[in-house]
Coordinates of C-alpha atoms in Angstrom, one line a residue:
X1 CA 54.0 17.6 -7.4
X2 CA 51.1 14.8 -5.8
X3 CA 48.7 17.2 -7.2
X4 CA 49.9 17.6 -10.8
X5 CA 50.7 13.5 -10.5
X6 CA 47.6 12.9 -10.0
X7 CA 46.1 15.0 -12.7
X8 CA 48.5 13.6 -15.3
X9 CA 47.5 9.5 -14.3
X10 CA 43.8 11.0 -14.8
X11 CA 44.4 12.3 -18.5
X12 CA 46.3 9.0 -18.9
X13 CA 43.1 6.8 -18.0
X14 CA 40.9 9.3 -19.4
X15 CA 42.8 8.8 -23.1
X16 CA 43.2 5.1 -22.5
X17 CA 39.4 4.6 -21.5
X18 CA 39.3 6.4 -25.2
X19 CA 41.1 4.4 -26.7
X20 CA 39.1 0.9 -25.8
X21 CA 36.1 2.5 -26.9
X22 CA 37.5 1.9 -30.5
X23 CA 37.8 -2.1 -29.8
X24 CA 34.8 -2.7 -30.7
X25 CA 35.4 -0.8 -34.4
X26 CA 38.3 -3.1 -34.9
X27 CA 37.2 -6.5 -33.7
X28 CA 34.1 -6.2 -35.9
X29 CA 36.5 -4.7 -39.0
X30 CA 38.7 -7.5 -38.7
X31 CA 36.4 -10.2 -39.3
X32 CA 38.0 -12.5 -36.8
X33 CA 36.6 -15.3 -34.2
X34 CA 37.5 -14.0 -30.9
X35 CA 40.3 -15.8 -30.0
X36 CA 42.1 -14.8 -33.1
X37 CA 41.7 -11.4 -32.0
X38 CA 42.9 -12.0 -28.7
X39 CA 45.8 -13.6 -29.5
X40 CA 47.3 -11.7 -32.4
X41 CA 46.3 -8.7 -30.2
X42 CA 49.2 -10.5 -27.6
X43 CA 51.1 -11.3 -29.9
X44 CA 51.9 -7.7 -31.8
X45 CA 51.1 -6.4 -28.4
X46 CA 54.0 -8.2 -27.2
X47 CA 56.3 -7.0 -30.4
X48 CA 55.6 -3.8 -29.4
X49 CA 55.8 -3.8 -25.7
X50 CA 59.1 -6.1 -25.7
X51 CA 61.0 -3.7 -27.9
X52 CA 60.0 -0.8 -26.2
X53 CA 60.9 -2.0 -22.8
X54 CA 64.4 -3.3 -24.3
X55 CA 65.3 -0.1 -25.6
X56 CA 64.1 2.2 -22.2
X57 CA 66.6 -0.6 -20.3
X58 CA 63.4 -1.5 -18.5
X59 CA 63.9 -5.4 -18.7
X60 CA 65.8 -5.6 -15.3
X61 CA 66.6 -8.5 -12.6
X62 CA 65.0 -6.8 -10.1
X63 CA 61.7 -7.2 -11.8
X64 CA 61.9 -11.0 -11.5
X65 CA 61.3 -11.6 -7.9
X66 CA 59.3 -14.6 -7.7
X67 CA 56.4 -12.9 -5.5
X68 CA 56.1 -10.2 -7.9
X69 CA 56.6 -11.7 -11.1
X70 CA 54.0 -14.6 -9.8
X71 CA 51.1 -11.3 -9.1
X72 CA 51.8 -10.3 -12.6
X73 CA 51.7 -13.3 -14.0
X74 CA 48.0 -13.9 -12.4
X75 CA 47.4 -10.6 -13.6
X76 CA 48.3 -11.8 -17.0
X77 CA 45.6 -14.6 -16.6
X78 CA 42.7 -12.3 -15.5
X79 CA 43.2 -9.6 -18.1
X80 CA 43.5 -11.8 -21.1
X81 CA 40.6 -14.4 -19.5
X82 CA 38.5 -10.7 -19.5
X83 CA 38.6 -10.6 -23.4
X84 CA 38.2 -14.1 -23.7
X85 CA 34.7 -13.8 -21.7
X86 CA 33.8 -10.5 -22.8
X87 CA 33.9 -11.1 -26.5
X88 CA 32.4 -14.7 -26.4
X89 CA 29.7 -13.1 -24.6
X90 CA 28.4 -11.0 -27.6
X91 CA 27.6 -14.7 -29.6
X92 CA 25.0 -15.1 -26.9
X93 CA 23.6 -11.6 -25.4
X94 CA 23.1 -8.2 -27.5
X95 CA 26.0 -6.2 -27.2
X96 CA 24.2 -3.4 -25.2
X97 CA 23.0 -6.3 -22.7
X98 CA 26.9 -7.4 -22.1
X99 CA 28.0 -4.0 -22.5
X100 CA 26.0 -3.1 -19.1
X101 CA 26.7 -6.6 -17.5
X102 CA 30.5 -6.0 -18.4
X103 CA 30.1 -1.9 -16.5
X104 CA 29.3 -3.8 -13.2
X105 CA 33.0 -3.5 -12.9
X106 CA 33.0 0.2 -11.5
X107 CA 30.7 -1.7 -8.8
X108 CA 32.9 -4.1 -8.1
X109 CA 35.8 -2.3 -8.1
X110 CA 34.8 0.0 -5.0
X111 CA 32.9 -2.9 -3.4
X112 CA 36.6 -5.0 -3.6
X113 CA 38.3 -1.9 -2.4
X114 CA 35.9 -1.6 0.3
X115 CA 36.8 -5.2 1.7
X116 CA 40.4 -4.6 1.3
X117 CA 40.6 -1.5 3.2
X118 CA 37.5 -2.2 5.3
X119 CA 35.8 1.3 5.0
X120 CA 32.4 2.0 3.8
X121 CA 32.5 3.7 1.0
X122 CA 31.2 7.2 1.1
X123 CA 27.1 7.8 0.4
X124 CA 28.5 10.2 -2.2
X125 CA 30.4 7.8 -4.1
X126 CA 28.2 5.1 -4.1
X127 CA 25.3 8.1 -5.2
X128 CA 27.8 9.2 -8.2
X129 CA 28.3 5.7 -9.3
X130 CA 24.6 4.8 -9.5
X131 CA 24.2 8.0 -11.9
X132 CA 27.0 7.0 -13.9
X133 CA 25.0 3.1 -14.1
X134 CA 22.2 5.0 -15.2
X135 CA 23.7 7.2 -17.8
X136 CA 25.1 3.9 -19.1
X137 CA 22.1 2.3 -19.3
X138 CA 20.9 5.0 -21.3
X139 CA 23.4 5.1 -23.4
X140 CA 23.1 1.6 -24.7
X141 CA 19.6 2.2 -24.7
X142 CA 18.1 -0.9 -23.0
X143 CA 14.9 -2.3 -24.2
X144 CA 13.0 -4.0 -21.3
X145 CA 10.6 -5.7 -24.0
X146 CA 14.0 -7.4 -25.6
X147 CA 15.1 -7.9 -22.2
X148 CA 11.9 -10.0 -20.8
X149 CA 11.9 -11.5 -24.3
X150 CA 15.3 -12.8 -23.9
X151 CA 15.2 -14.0 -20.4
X152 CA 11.9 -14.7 -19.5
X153 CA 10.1 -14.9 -23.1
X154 CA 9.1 -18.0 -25.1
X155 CA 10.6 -20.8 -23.9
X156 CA 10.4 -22.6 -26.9
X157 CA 12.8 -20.2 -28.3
X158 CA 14.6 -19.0 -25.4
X159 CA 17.0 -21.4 -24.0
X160 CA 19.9 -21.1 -21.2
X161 CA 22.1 -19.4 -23.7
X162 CA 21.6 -16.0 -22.7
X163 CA 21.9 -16.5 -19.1
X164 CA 25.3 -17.8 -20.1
X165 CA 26.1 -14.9 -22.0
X166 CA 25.3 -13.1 -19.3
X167 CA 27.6 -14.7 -17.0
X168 CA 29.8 -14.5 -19.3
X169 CA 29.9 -11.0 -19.5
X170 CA 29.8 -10.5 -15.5
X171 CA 32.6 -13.0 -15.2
X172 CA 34.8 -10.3 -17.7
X173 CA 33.7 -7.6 -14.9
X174 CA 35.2 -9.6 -12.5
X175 CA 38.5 -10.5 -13.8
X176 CA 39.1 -6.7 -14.7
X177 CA 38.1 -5.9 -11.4
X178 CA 41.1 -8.5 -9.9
X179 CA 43.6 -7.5 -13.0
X180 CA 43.4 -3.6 -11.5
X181 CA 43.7 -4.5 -8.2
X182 CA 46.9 -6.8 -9.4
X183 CA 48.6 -3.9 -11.5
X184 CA 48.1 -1.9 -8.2
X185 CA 49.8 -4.3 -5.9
X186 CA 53.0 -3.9 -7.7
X187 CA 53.6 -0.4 -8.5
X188 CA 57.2 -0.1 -7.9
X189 CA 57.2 -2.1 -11.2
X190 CA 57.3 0.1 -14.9
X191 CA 53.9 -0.3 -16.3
X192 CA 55.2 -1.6 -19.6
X193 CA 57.5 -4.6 -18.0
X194 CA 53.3 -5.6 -16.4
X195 CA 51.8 -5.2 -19.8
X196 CA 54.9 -7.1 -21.0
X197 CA 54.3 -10.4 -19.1
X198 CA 50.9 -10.6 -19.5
X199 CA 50.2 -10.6 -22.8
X200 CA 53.6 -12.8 -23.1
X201 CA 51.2 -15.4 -20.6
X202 CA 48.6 -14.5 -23.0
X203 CA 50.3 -15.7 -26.0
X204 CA 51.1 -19.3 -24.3
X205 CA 47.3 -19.4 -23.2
X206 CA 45.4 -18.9 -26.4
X207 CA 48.0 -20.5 -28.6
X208 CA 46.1 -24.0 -28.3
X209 CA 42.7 -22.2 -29.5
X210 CA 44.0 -20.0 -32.2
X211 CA 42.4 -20.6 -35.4
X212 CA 45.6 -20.5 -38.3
X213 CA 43.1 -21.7 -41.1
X214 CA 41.5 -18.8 -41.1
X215 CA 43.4 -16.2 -40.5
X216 CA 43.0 -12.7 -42.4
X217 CA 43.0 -12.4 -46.5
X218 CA 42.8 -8.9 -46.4
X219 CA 45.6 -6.2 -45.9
X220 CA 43.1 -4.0 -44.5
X221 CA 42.1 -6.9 -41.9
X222 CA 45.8 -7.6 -40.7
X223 CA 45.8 -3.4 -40.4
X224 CA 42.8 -4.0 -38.0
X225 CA 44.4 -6.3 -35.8
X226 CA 47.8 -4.3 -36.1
X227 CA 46.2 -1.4 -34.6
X228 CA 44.3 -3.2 -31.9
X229 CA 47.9 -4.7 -31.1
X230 CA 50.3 -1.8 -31.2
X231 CA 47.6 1.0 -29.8
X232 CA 45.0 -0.4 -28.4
X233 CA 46.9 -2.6 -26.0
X234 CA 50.6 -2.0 -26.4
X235 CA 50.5 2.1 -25.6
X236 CA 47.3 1.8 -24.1
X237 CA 47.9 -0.8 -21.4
X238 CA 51.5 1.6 -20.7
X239 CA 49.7 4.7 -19.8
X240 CA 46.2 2.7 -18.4
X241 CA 48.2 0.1 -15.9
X242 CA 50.8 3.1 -15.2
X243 CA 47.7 5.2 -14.1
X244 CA 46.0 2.2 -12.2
X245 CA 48.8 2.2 -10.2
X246 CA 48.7 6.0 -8.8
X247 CA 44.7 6.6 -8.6
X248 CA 42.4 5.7 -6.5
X249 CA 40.1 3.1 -7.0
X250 CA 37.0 4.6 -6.8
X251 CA 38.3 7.0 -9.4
X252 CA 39.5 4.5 -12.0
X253 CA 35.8 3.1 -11.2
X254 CA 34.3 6.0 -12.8
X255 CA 36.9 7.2 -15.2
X256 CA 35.8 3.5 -17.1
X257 CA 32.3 4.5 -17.9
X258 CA 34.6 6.6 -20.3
X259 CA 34.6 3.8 -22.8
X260 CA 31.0 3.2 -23.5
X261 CA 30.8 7.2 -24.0
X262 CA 33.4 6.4 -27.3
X263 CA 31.8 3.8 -28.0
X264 CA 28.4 5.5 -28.7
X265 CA 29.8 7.9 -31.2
X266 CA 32.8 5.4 -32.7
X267 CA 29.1 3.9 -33.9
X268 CA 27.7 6.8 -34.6
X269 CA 30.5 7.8 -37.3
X270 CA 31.8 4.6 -38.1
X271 CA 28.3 3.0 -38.8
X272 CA 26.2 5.8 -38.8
X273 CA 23.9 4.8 -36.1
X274 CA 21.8 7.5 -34.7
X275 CA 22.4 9.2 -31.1
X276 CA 19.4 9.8 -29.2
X277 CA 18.6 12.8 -26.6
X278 CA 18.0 9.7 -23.9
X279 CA 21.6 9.0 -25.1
X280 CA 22.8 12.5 -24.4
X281 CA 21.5 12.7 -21.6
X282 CA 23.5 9.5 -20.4
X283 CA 26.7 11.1 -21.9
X284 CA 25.9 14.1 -19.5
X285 CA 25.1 12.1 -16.5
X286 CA 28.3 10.2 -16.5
X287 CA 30.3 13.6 -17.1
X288 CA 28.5 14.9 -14.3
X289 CA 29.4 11.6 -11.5
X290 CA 33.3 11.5 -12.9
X291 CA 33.5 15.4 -12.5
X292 CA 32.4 15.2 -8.9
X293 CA 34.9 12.4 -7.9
X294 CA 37.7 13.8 -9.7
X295 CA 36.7 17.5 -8.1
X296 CA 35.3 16.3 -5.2
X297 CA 32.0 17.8 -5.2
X298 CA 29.6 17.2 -2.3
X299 CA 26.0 16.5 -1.9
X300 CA 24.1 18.4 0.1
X301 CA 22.9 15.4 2.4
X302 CA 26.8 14.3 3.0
X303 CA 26.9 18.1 4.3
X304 CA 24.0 18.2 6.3
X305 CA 24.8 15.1 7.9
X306 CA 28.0 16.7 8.7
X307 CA 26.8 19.4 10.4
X308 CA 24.5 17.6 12.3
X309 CA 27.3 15.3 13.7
X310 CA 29.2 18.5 14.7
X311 CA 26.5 20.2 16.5
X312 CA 25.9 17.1 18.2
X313 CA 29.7 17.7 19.4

């Protein structure tokens, strides 16, 4: 029953780290400054979430413990500060620059598990997740001309903007990081009550910044946000926070290079951009490092070290 537990919290990340590989598609479609999209993506994530967990009976006293409700409440803060930062980072960096910035978040996922627990992580792990950072870096294609040109190229032209954006983008990283370690810390509660709250603090947070003379004048614009309210964060934060709460950490950790895999060919069909071997072959490497941490595979130098502590025995 662990076993086929397990495997079903897996599929449930592996569809929700799916599913936000679409954000992107909708954001853009909507036409929206970001902290429109954030909050109407509370707010008819909030619809959606509320009405569910009414009509399940999952709105329950128990739930409102004032240690627990006050974690998901913080929660609340660091997953909807994440979208905040991520998507103002894309006015100052190239997407593919925040979008590897924003993938540190694997990193320091195992790296905040490794102080909590205080193990070393296994040389397999930390080999797997360096293939996956390279398969991502790959995949977005990173030009170090653009790169040098940003950072370190004509002054004149270059100013501190992109080191913010960068920041920006690694202080996203960050708060995902602490928003899964949050949803784990209370898994005796139902994923949707979590989702519930948050976006319900998200709602009272970006209320003051919400732009309502220019909202949408399309019906095809309101769809956009609709969709990235009721799927991409209403059912998609049900099954991802339900599976944060049952996996491992170092498997969520690679399970979420998932998302930039979509979100090469959501581009590909939805703007036609062309997909490269070198992308491919970034695909391919990040199959290859979640396979072996989902399966377990073992290097050869992990198993030779082995032997050599037992014949030392």
């Amino acid at each position: 029953m662990k076993h086929s537990n397990h495997t079903i919290s897996s599929l449930e990340l592996t569809f929700a780290m799916i599913l936000s590989g679409t954000i992107g598609y909708f954001v853009i479609s909507s036409g929206q400054v970001f902290w429109n999209v954030v909050f109407f993506r509370c707010v008819i994530g909030a619809m959606v979430l509320g009405g569910y967990a009414y009509f399940s009976g999952l709105i329950r006293a128990e739930f409102f413990q004032p240690r627990v409700l006050l974690l998901i409440v913080l929660g609340g803060i660091t997953l909807v500060g994440n979208w905040v930062l991520l998507f103002a980072s894309f006015n100052y960096i190239p997407f593919s620059i925040a979008t590897v910035a924003y993938h540190m978040q694997p990193l320091f996922l195992v790296l905040a598990g490794t102080l909590i627990t205080r193990e070393k992580p296994p040389i397999s792990l930390l080999v797997w997740l360096a293939l996956a950072f390279v398969g991502l870096v790959l995949i977005v294609e990173l030009n170090p001309h653009e790169i040098h040109e940003l950072f370190i190229g004509d002054l004149n032209r270059t100013d501190s903007s992109a080191l913010f954006g960068l920041l920006l983008a690694l202080g996203a990283a960050l708060l995902y990081t602490a928003t899964t370690l949050i949803t784990k810390k209370v898994s005796q509660v139902p994923s949707t009550f979590v989702a519930l709250v948050q976006v319900i603090v998200g709602i009272l947070m970006l209320l003051p910044f919400a732009d309502f003379d220019n909202l949408p004048t399309q019906t095809s614009q309101w769809l956009d946000l609709l969709i990235l309210g009721a799927i991409l964060t209403g059912f998609m934060y049900i099954i991802m926070y339900d599976s944060f709460q049952k996996l491992p950490t170092s498997l969520i950790a690679l399970l979420s290079f998932i998302y930039p895999i979509t979100a090469l060919f959501v581009d590909h069909f939805a703007f036609s951009t062309h997909i490269s071997v070198m992308q491919i072959l970034g695909v391919i490497m990040i199959l290859i490092a979640v396979s072996a941490v989902k399966f377990h595979w073992r290097l050869p130098l992990s198993v030779s070290k082995k032997s050599m502590r037992e014949k030392k025995l």
